[in-house]
Amino acid sequence: MKAFVIGFTELRRLTRDRTNLFFLFVFPLVLILLLGASFGGSFVPKLGVVQLDDGGLAGELAGALKQDPSVEVGMQDDADAMLSDIERGVLEAGVIIPAGYTSSIEAGEHADASFVAKPGEFSAAIRTAVDSAVGQQSGQVRAALITADESGDDFESTYATASEVADSFPGTDVTFTLAGAEDEFESLGRFDTGASTQLLLFTFVNSLAGSVALVQTRRLGVLRRMLGTPISSTTILLGETLGRFLVAFLQSLFIVFAAALLFGVDWGDPLGAGAVVTLFALVSTGAAMLCGAILKTEQQAGALVPFGLALAALGGSMVPLEVFPDTMRAISRATPHSWANDAFDQLIGHGAGLSEILPQLGALALFAAALLGAGSFFLRRALTT
Amino acid sequence: MRNAWLLARKDLLRSIRDRSALAVSIVAPLVLAFILSAVLPEEDLGITYGVVDEDRGPVAQAFVSEVIGGFVEEFATVEELDAREDALRRAEDERVAASFVLLAGFSDAVTSGEPAEIEVIADPTSDIGAPIARSIAEGFAAELNAIGLSVATVAANSGSPPDQETLERVRRIAQSMDQSISVADREAGDREFDDKTFFAAGMAVFFLFFTTQFGAQSLLRERGDGTLTRLLAAPMSRESVVVGKALFTYILGVVSLVVLIVASGLLLGAEWGDPLGVTVMVLAAVFAALGIQSLVTTLAKTDEQAGAYGSVIAVTLGLLGGTFFPLSQAPPALATLSFLTPHAWIMRGLGDLSGGAGTVADLAVPVLALVAFGTITGGIALVRARGIVVSP
């Protein structure tokens, strides 16, 4: 069919340009990788620890902090470097165990561990973990010192006794209970969120960028010459739409499979995911058609990419939708991205099936119909005037 | 040199009239920064805890008023709940990160030396709030156990239960003894952007490379349009043409950055820090961007190709250099690698200034790196540019 010829020509035009291939295939995957590496996985505050003392008590304190599940401890070599890291947000806070820590305590003197952090809620929260570890060690030290005094034994052995007693002490104990059934909790893969949000961002932006080709086709008069051949304007329209759809759809498929293979991304129910991908590719196609039909120069098309990025940001493809304040969430519904992101969130994060995302699919279908309709209308007008 | 200035002035005036150039250099980054900072919630740890006190005894009340009402309320919101079942439900619904449950008989058990229990009921999906609640409870328990622990250790050490007199004495000593170890606070400065400023800075730096690319490729554009030949026919040296283009691009970059900085400060509340430091960073940043995009341009054969290559470079370096999201969260290897990009150095310098802890002296290394980037790439570009100007 002639429409297919036109369509495939468009596909070949776009893929011949190597920089296009970079933006279509390479860059999205690199970004998904980086996003997953940086933000995937649960967020545990990072605590730096500088241990300037070799003694047993210093090591024990560092060990207690390492075992605390509320912080992720990284041993640091240099207190100044650690301070820079804290100031730059690489570490949330730091602890400095000074030289002479163990010997001072063993001699019955006072010792301080330093807690380094920027002022704020986060630091206050992390400080409780440090306070708890220090407090427990301090209690054992007190027991050991008193016992050493009473019995005349040396601190080391009384401390060992105190530690043993502390482990099995029938005093006040803390029971930690997890609420809810364990299996209800769907754990998200590290790269899942990044993959779905970026799939949408790139499909749309690349389609918009690709509309430059359509502007060129118009401006260079190629479109009008096509009319001179025995092809109806409908066939041309179909062909151009098909061309753009093929690029958008194939790019999406590539990202879906590449992300699944390389990063183990689970896209959820295949039918549901397929529906979202197809509909969103249609939305992107429609947008590209519309822009290709009404923009006058290729230069104007250059400003489309930031526009596409802005829509993606509003639609939850940069900052996740779930943190949006209510007003912004309401505004985001004007973008197709928000509906598609929502659908993916249901599919991937909550194990939804096709039937549960029908509202989102419906919204996407409406967007696609409107954009394709407008695009066809304006392109036909450009063809026939 | 005068000719170079004339040329630069001509190009600058043209670009002011070119709306798509303005859109990309100034409008796009501002709008994106605005959207991104609008969709971010207020900086808030957002932890909510529940407290169930079914005991109402003195120890329980001490926990509620001194521990919860004391330092916990500094970083979390606390809800009083009626019963353990409420705590379970709230945690399941993810409405509280965790709840502290003290059942009836708690205080009595503690004061009479019997085993007592503090229960922490947690939301399994809570990353931070729940584990910290556990630390809070364990810290309090350790305090309660402290005296008893001393007594028990004396007993365990001597091998036999101590007599009453010893017990009393140990208790007294333990109660009056100060803590051997305490935690001292050291406040750290700030070398980090706040969220609003991060997006403003990230977008500004990202789009800077598009702005400079636009300027750098104007040489090729003129060649394609045929005006380059005419320029060369004029009584001006070839060098003037190249220098004029470089001047144009540099001024364009600086002006657009300055406009962005001022606009984002006024409209978005972005905090850029010491104006002198920011100026130094701007001058160095545009120099590096100019060098890189000039080099990219000289590697292309047509105007469009230059645009395409320039975009790839701008986008790749922007991503790796931490303009899309802060690299402080990235794996350390990646963070180190990022310093192969000028973007990382620009963000580092601007970040130090924005946070407030950085001084102009701290900018020495970033500025040096940027000047090196600009000189090396710009130098190569200059040499190659002669080729373009010689054979239009």
Coordinates of C-alpha atoms in Angstrom, one line a residue, chain A residues 8-197:
Chain A
F8 CA 8.6 3.6 5.8
T9 CA 10.4 6.3 3.9
E10 CA 9.8 8.6 6.9
L11 CA 11.2 5.8 9.1
R12 CA 14.3 5.5 7.0
R13 CA 14.8 9.3 6.9
L14 CA 14.9 9.5 10.6
T15 CA 17.0 6.5 11.3
R16 CA 19.6 7.5 8.8
D17 CA 20.7 10.4 10.9
R18 CA 23.0 9.1 13.6
T19 CA 22.3 11.8 16.1
N20 CA 18.7 10.8 15.9
L21 CA 19.6 7.3 16.8
F22 CA 21.4 8.6 19.8
F23 CA 18.4 10.4 21.1
L24 CA 16.0 7.6 20.2
F25 CA 17.8 4.7 21.6
V26 CA 21.0 5.4 23.5
F27 CA 20.3 8.4 25.6
P28 CA 17.0 7.1 27.2
L29 CA 18.7 4.0 28.4
V30 CA 21.7 5.9 29.8
L31 CA 19.3 8.1 31.7
I32 CA 17.2 5.2 33.0
L33 CA 20.4 3.6 34.2
L34 CA 21.6 6.7 36.0
L35 CA 18.2 7.4 37.6
G36 CA 18.0 3.8 38.8
A37 CA 21.5 3.8 40.1
S38 CA 21.0 7.1 42.0
F39 CA 17.4 7.0 43.2
G40 CA 16.2 3.4 42.8
G41 CA 16.0 1.4 46.0
S42 CA 14.9 2.6 49.4
F43 CA 16.5 5.7 50.8
V44 CA 18.5 5.1 53.9
P45 CA 20.3 8.2 55.3
K46 CA 24.1 7.9 55.0
L47 CA 26.1 8.5 58.1
G48 CA 29.9 8.9 57.9
V49 CA 32.0 7.7 60.8
V50 CA 35.6 8.8 61.5
Q51 CA 37.2 6.6 64.0
L52 CA 40.3 8.3 65.3
D53 CA 40.8 5.9 68.2
D54 CA 42.0 2.3 67.9
G55 CA 40.6 1.1 71.2
G56 CA 37.9 -1.5 71.8
L57 CA 35.2 0.9 72.9
A58 CA 35.7 3.1 69.8
G59 CA 35.4 0.0 67.5
E60 CA 32.3 -1.1 69.4
L61 CA 30.6 2.2 69.0
A62 CA 31.3 2.2 65.3
G63 CA 30.1 -1.4 65.1
A64 CA 26.8 -0.5 66.9
L65 CA 26.2 2.3 64.4
K66 CA 26.9 0.0 61.5
Q67 CA 24.3 -2.4 62.8
D68 CA 21.6 0.2 63.2
P69 CA 19.1 -0.2 60.3
S70 CA 18.1 3.4 60.3
V71 CA 21.4 4.6 58.9
E72 CA 23.9 3.4 56.3
V73 CA 27.4 3.8 57.7
G74 CA 30.4 4.6 55.6
M75 CA 33.7 4.7 57.4
Q76 CA 35.7 7.8 56.5
D77 CA 39.4 8.4 56.6
D78 CA 39.4 12.2 57.0
A79 CA 37.2 14.4 59.2
D80 CA 37.6 17.4 56.9
A81 CA 36.7 15.5 53.8
M82 CA 33.7 14.1 55.6
L83 CA 32.7 17.7 56.5
S84 CA 32.8 18.7 52.9
D85 CA 30.7 15.6 52.0
I86 CA 28.1 16.6 54.6
E87 CA 28.0 20.1 53.4
R88 CA 27.5 19.0 49.8
G89 CA 24.8 16.5 50.7
V90 CA 26.8 13.4 49.8
L91 CA 26.4 12.3 53.5
E92 CA 23.4 13.2 55.7
A93 CA 25.5 13.4 58.8
G94 CA 28.8 12.3 60.4
V95 CA 30.2 11.0 63.7
I96 CA 33.7 11.6 64.9
I97 CA 35.1 9.3 67.5
P98 CA 38.1 11.2 68.9
A99 CA 41.5 9.8 69.7
G100 CA 41.8 8.8 73.3
Y101 CA 38.1 7.8 73.4
T102 CA 38.7 4.3 74.8
S103 CA 41.5 5.2 77.2
S104 CA 39.6 8.2 78.7
I105 CA 36.5 6.1 79.4
E106 CA 38.4 3.2 80.8
A107 CA 40.1 5.6 83.2
G108 CA 36.7 6.8 84.4
E109 CA 36.9 10.1 82.6
H110 CA 34.3 11.7 80.3
A111 CA 34.5 11.4 76.5
D112 CA 32.6 13.0 73.7
A113 CA 31.6 11.7 70.3
S114 CA 30.9 14.5 67.8
F115 CA 27.8 14.6 65.7
V116 CA 28.3 16.7 62.6
A117 CA 25.3 17.8 60.5
K118 CA 23.5 20.7 58.9
P119 CA 20.7 21.9 61.2
G120 CA 17.3 20.6 60.3
E121 CA 14.7 17.9 60.8
F122 CA 16.8 15.2 59.1
S123 CA 19.8 15.7 61.3
A124 CA 17.6 15.6 64.4
A125 CA 16.1 12.3 63.3
I126 CA 19.5 10.7 62.6
R127 CA 20.9 12.0 65.8
T128 CA 18.5 9.8 67.7
A129 CA 20.2 6.7 66.2
V130 CA 23.6 8.1 67.4
D131 CA 22.2 9.0 70.8
S132 CA 20.8 5.5 71.2
A133 CA 24.1 3.8 70.4
V134 CA 26.1 6.1 72.6
G135 CA 23.5 5.8 75.4
Q136 CA 23.7 2.1 75.4
Q137 CA 27.4 2.0 75.5
S138 CA 27.5 4.6 78.2
G139 CA 25.1 2.5 80.4
Q140 CA 27.4 -0.5 80.0
V141 CA 30.4 1.6 80.8
R142 CA 28.8 2.9 84.0
A143 CA 28.0 -0.7 85.0
A144 CA 31.5 -1.8 84.3
L145 CA 33.1 1.1 86.2
I146 CA 31.0 0.6 89.3
T147 CA 31.7 -3.2 89.2
A148 CA 35.4 -2.6 88.8
D149 CA 35.3 -0.3 91.8
E150 CA 33.3 -2.8 93.9
S151 CA 35.2 -5.9 93.0
G152 CA 38.7 -4.6 92.3
D153 CA 38.7 -6.4 88.9
D154 CA 40.0 -4.5 85.9
F155 CA 37.7 -2.6 83.6
E156 CA 38.1 -4.9 80.6
S157 CA 36.7 -7.9 82.3
T158 CA 33.9 -6.0 84.1
Y159 CA 33.0 -4.5 80.7
A160 CA 32.8 -7.9 79.2
T161 CA 30.5 -9.0 82.0
A162 CA 28.4 -5.8 81.6
S163 CA 28.0 -6.5 77.9
E164 CA 26.9 -10.1 78.5
V165 CA 24.4 -9.0 81.2
A166 CA 23.0 -6.3 78.9
D167 CA 22.3 -8.9 76.2
S168 CA 20.1 -11.0 78.5
F169 CA 18.9 -8.3 80.9
P170 CA 15.3 -8.8 81.9
G171 CA 14.6 -5.1 82.2
T172 CA 12.7 -3.0 79.8
D173 CA 12.8 -4.4 76.3
V174 CA 11.7 -3.1 72.9
T175 CA 9.5 -5.2 70.7
F176 CA 9.4 -4.3 67.0
T177 CA 6.2 -5.3 65.2
L178 CA 5.6 -4.8 61.5
A179 CA 2.0 -4.0 60.7
G180 CA 0.0 -5.6 57.9
A181 CA 0.6 -8.7 55.9
E182 CA 4.1 -9.1 54.5
D183 CA 3.0 -10.3 51.0
E184 CA 0.8 -7.3 50.4
F185 CA 3.8 -5.1 49.9
E186 CA 4.8 -5.0 46.3
S187 CA 8.5 -4.1 46.2
L188 CA 9.4 -1.9 43.2
G189 CA 12.4 -2.9 41.2
R190 CA 15.3 -0.4 41.3
F191 CA 14.9 0.8 37.7
D192 CA 11.2 0.4 37.3
T193 CA 10.0 4.0 38.0
G194 CA 12.8 5.5 35.9
A195 CA 12.1 3.3 33.0
S196 CA 8.4 4.1 32.8
T197 CA 8.7 7.8 33.3

